[in-house]
Tab-separated table of N, CA and C in Angstrom:
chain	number	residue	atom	x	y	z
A	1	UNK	N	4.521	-3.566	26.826
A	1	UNK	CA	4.388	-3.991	25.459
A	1	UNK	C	3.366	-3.093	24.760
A	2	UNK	N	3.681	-2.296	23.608
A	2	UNK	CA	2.588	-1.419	22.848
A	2	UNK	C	2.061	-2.371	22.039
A	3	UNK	N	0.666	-2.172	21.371
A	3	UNK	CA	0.074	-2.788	20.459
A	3	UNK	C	0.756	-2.311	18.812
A	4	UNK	N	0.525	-3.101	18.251
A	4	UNK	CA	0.724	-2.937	16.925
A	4	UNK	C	-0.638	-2.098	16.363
A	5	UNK	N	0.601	-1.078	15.472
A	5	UNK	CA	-0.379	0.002	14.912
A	5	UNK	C	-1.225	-1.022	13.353
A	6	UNK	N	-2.491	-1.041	13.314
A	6	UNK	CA	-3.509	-1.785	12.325
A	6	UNK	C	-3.086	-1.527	11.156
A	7	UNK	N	-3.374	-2.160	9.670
A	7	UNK	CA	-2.973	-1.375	8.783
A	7	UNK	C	-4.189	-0.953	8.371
A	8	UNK	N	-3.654	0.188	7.735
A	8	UNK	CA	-5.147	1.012	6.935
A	8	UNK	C	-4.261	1.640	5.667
A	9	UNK	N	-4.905	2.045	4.313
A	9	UNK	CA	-4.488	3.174	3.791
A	9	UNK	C	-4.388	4.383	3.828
A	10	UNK	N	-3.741	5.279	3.620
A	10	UNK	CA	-2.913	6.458	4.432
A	10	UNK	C	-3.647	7.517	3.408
A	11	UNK	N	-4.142	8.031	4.420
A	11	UNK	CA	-4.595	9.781	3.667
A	11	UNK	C	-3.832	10.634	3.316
A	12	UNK	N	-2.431	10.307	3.983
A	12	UNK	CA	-1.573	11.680	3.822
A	12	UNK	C	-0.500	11.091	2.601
A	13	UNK	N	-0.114	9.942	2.662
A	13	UNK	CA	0.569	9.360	1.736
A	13	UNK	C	-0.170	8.428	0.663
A	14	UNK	N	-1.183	9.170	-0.251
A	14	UNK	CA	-1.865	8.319	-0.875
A	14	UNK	C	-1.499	9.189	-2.591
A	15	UNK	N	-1.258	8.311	-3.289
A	15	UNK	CA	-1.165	8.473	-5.085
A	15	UNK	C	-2.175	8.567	-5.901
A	16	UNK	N	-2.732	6.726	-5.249
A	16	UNK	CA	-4.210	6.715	-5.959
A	16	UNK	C	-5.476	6.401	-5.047
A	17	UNK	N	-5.048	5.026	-4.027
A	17	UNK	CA	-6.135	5.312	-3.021
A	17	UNK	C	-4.802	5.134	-1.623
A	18	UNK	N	-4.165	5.095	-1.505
A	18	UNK	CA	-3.652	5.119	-0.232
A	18	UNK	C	-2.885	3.920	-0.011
A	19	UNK	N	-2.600	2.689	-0.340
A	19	UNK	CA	-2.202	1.535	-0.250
A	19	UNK	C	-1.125	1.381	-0.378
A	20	UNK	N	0.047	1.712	-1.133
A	20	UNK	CA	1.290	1.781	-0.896
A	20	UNK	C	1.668	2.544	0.550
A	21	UNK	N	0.825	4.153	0.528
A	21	UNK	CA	1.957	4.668	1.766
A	21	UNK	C	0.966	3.810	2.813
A	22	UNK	N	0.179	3.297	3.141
A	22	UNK	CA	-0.274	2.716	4.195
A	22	UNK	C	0.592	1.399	4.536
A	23	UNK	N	0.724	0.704	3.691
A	23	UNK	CA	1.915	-0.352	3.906
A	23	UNK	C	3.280	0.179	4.628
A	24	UNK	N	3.806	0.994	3.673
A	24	UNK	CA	4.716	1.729	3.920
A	24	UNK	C	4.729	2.437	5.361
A	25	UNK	N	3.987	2.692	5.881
A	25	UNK	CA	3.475	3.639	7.608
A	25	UNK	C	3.727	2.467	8.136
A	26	UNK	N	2.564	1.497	7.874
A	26	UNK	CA	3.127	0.626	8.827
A	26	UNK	C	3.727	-0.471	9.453
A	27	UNK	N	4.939	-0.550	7.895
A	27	UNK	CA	6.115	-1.131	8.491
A	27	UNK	C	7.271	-0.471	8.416
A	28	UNK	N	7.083	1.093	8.704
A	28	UNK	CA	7.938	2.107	8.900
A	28	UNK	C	9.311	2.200	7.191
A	29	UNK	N	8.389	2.159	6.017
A	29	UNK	CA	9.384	1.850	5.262
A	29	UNK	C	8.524	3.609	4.509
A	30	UNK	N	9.939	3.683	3.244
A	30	UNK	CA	9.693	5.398	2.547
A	30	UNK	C	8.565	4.888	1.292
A	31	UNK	N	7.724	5.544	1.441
A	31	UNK	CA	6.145	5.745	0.786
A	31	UNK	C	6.882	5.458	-0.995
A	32	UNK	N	7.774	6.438	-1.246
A	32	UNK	CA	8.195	6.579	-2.993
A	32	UNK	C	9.087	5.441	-3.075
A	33	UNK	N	10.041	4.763	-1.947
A	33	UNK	CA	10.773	4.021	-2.706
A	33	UNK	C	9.652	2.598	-2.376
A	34	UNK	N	8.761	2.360	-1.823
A	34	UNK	CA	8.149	1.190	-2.364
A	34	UNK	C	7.275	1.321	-2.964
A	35	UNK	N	6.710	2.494	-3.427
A	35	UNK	CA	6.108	2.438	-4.491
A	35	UNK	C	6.774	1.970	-6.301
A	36	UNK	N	8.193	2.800	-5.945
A	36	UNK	CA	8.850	1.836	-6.934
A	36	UNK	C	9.253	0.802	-6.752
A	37	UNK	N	9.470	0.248	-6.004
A	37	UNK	CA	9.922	-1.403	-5.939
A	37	UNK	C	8.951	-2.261	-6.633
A	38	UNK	N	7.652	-1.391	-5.906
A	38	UNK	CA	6.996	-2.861	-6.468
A	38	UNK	C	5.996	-2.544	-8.054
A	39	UNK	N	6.328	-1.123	-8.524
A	39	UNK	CA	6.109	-0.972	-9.699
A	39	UNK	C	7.186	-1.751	-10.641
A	40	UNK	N	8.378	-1.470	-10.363
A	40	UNK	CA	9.184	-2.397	-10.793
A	40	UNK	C	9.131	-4.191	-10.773
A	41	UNK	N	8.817	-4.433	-9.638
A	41	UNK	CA	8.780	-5.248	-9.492
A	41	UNK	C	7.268	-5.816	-10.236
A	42	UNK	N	6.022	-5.656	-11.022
A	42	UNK	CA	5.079	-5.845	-11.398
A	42	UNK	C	5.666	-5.967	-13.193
A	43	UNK	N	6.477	-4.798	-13.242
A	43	UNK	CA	6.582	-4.653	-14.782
A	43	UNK	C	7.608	-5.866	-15.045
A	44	UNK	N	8.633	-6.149	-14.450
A	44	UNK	CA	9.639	-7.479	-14.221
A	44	UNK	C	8.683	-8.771	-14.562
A	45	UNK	N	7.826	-8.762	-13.835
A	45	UNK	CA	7.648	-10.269	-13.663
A	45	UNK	C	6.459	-10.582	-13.882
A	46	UNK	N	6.320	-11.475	-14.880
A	46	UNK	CA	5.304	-11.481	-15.538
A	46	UNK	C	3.928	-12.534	-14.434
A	47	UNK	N	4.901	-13.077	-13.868
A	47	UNK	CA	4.212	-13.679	-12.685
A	47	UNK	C	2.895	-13.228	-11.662
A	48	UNK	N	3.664	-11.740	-11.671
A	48	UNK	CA	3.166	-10.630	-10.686
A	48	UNK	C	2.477	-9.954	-11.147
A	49	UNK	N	0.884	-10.255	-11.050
A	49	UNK	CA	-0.125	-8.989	-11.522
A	49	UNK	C	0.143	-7.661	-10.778
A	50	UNK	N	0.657	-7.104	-10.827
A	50	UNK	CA	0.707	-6.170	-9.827
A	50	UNK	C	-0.858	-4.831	-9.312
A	51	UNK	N	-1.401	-4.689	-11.108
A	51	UNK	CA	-2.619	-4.243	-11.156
A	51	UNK	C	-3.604	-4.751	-10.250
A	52	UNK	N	-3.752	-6.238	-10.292
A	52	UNK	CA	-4.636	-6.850	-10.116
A	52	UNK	C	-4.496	-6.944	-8.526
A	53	UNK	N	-3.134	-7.309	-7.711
A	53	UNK	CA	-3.155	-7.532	-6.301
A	53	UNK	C	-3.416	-5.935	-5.579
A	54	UNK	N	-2.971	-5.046	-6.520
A	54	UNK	CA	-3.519	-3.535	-5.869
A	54	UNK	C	-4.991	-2.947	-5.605
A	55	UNK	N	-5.528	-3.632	-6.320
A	55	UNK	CA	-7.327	-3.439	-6.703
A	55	UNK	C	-7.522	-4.441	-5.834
A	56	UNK	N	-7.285	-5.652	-5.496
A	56	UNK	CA	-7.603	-6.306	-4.099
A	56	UNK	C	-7.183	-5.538	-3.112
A	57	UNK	N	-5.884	-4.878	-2.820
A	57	UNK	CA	-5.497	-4.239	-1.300
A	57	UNK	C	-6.654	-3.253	-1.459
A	58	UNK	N	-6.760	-2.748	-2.352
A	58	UNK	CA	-7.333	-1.401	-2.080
A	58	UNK	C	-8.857	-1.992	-1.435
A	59	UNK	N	-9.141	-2.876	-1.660
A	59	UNK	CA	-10.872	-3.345	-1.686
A	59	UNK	C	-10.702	-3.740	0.267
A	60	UNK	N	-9.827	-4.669	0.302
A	60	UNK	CA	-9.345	-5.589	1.687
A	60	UNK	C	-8.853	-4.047	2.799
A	61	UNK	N	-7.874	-3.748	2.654
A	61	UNK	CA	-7.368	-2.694	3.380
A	61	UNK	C	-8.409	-1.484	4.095
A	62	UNK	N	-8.812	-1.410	5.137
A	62	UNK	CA	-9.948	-0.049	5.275
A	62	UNK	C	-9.008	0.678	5.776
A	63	UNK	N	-9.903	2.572	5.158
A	63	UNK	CA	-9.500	3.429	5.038
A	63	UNK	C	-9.237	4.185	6.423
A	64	UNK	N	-7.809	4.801	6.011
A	64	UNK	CA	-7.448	5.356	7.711
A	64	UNK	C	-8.105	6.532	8.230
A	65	UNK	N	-8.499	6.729	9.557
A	65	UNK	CA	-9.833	7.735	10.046
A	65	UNK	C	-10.591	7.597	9.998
């Protein structure tokens, strides 16, 4: 049984601080298309701060390396 890889934000796949492609690494999903999903998905729904839950990941999430 391997361990599960931790999440962190991604140095190599980072826009603004790393938090999309770090998600993206590590649940093996493509860095650009969830970055649009869930840009889309923020501007959609008024429900969804999307600003606001990104400035939490970024704070919660530590940095990879």
């Amino acid at each position: 049984m391997t361990a599960a890889r931790p999440l962190r934000r991604s140095r190599r796949h980072r826009v603004v601080a790393g938090v999309m492609g770090g998600i993206a690494e590590h649940f093996g999903l493509d860095p650009t298309g969830l970055r649009v999903v869930y840009v889309i998905g923020s501007i959609v729904s008024a429900a969804f701060p999307g600003l606001l839950v990104y400035l939490i990941l970024w704070l919660l999430i530590p940095q990879e390396g």
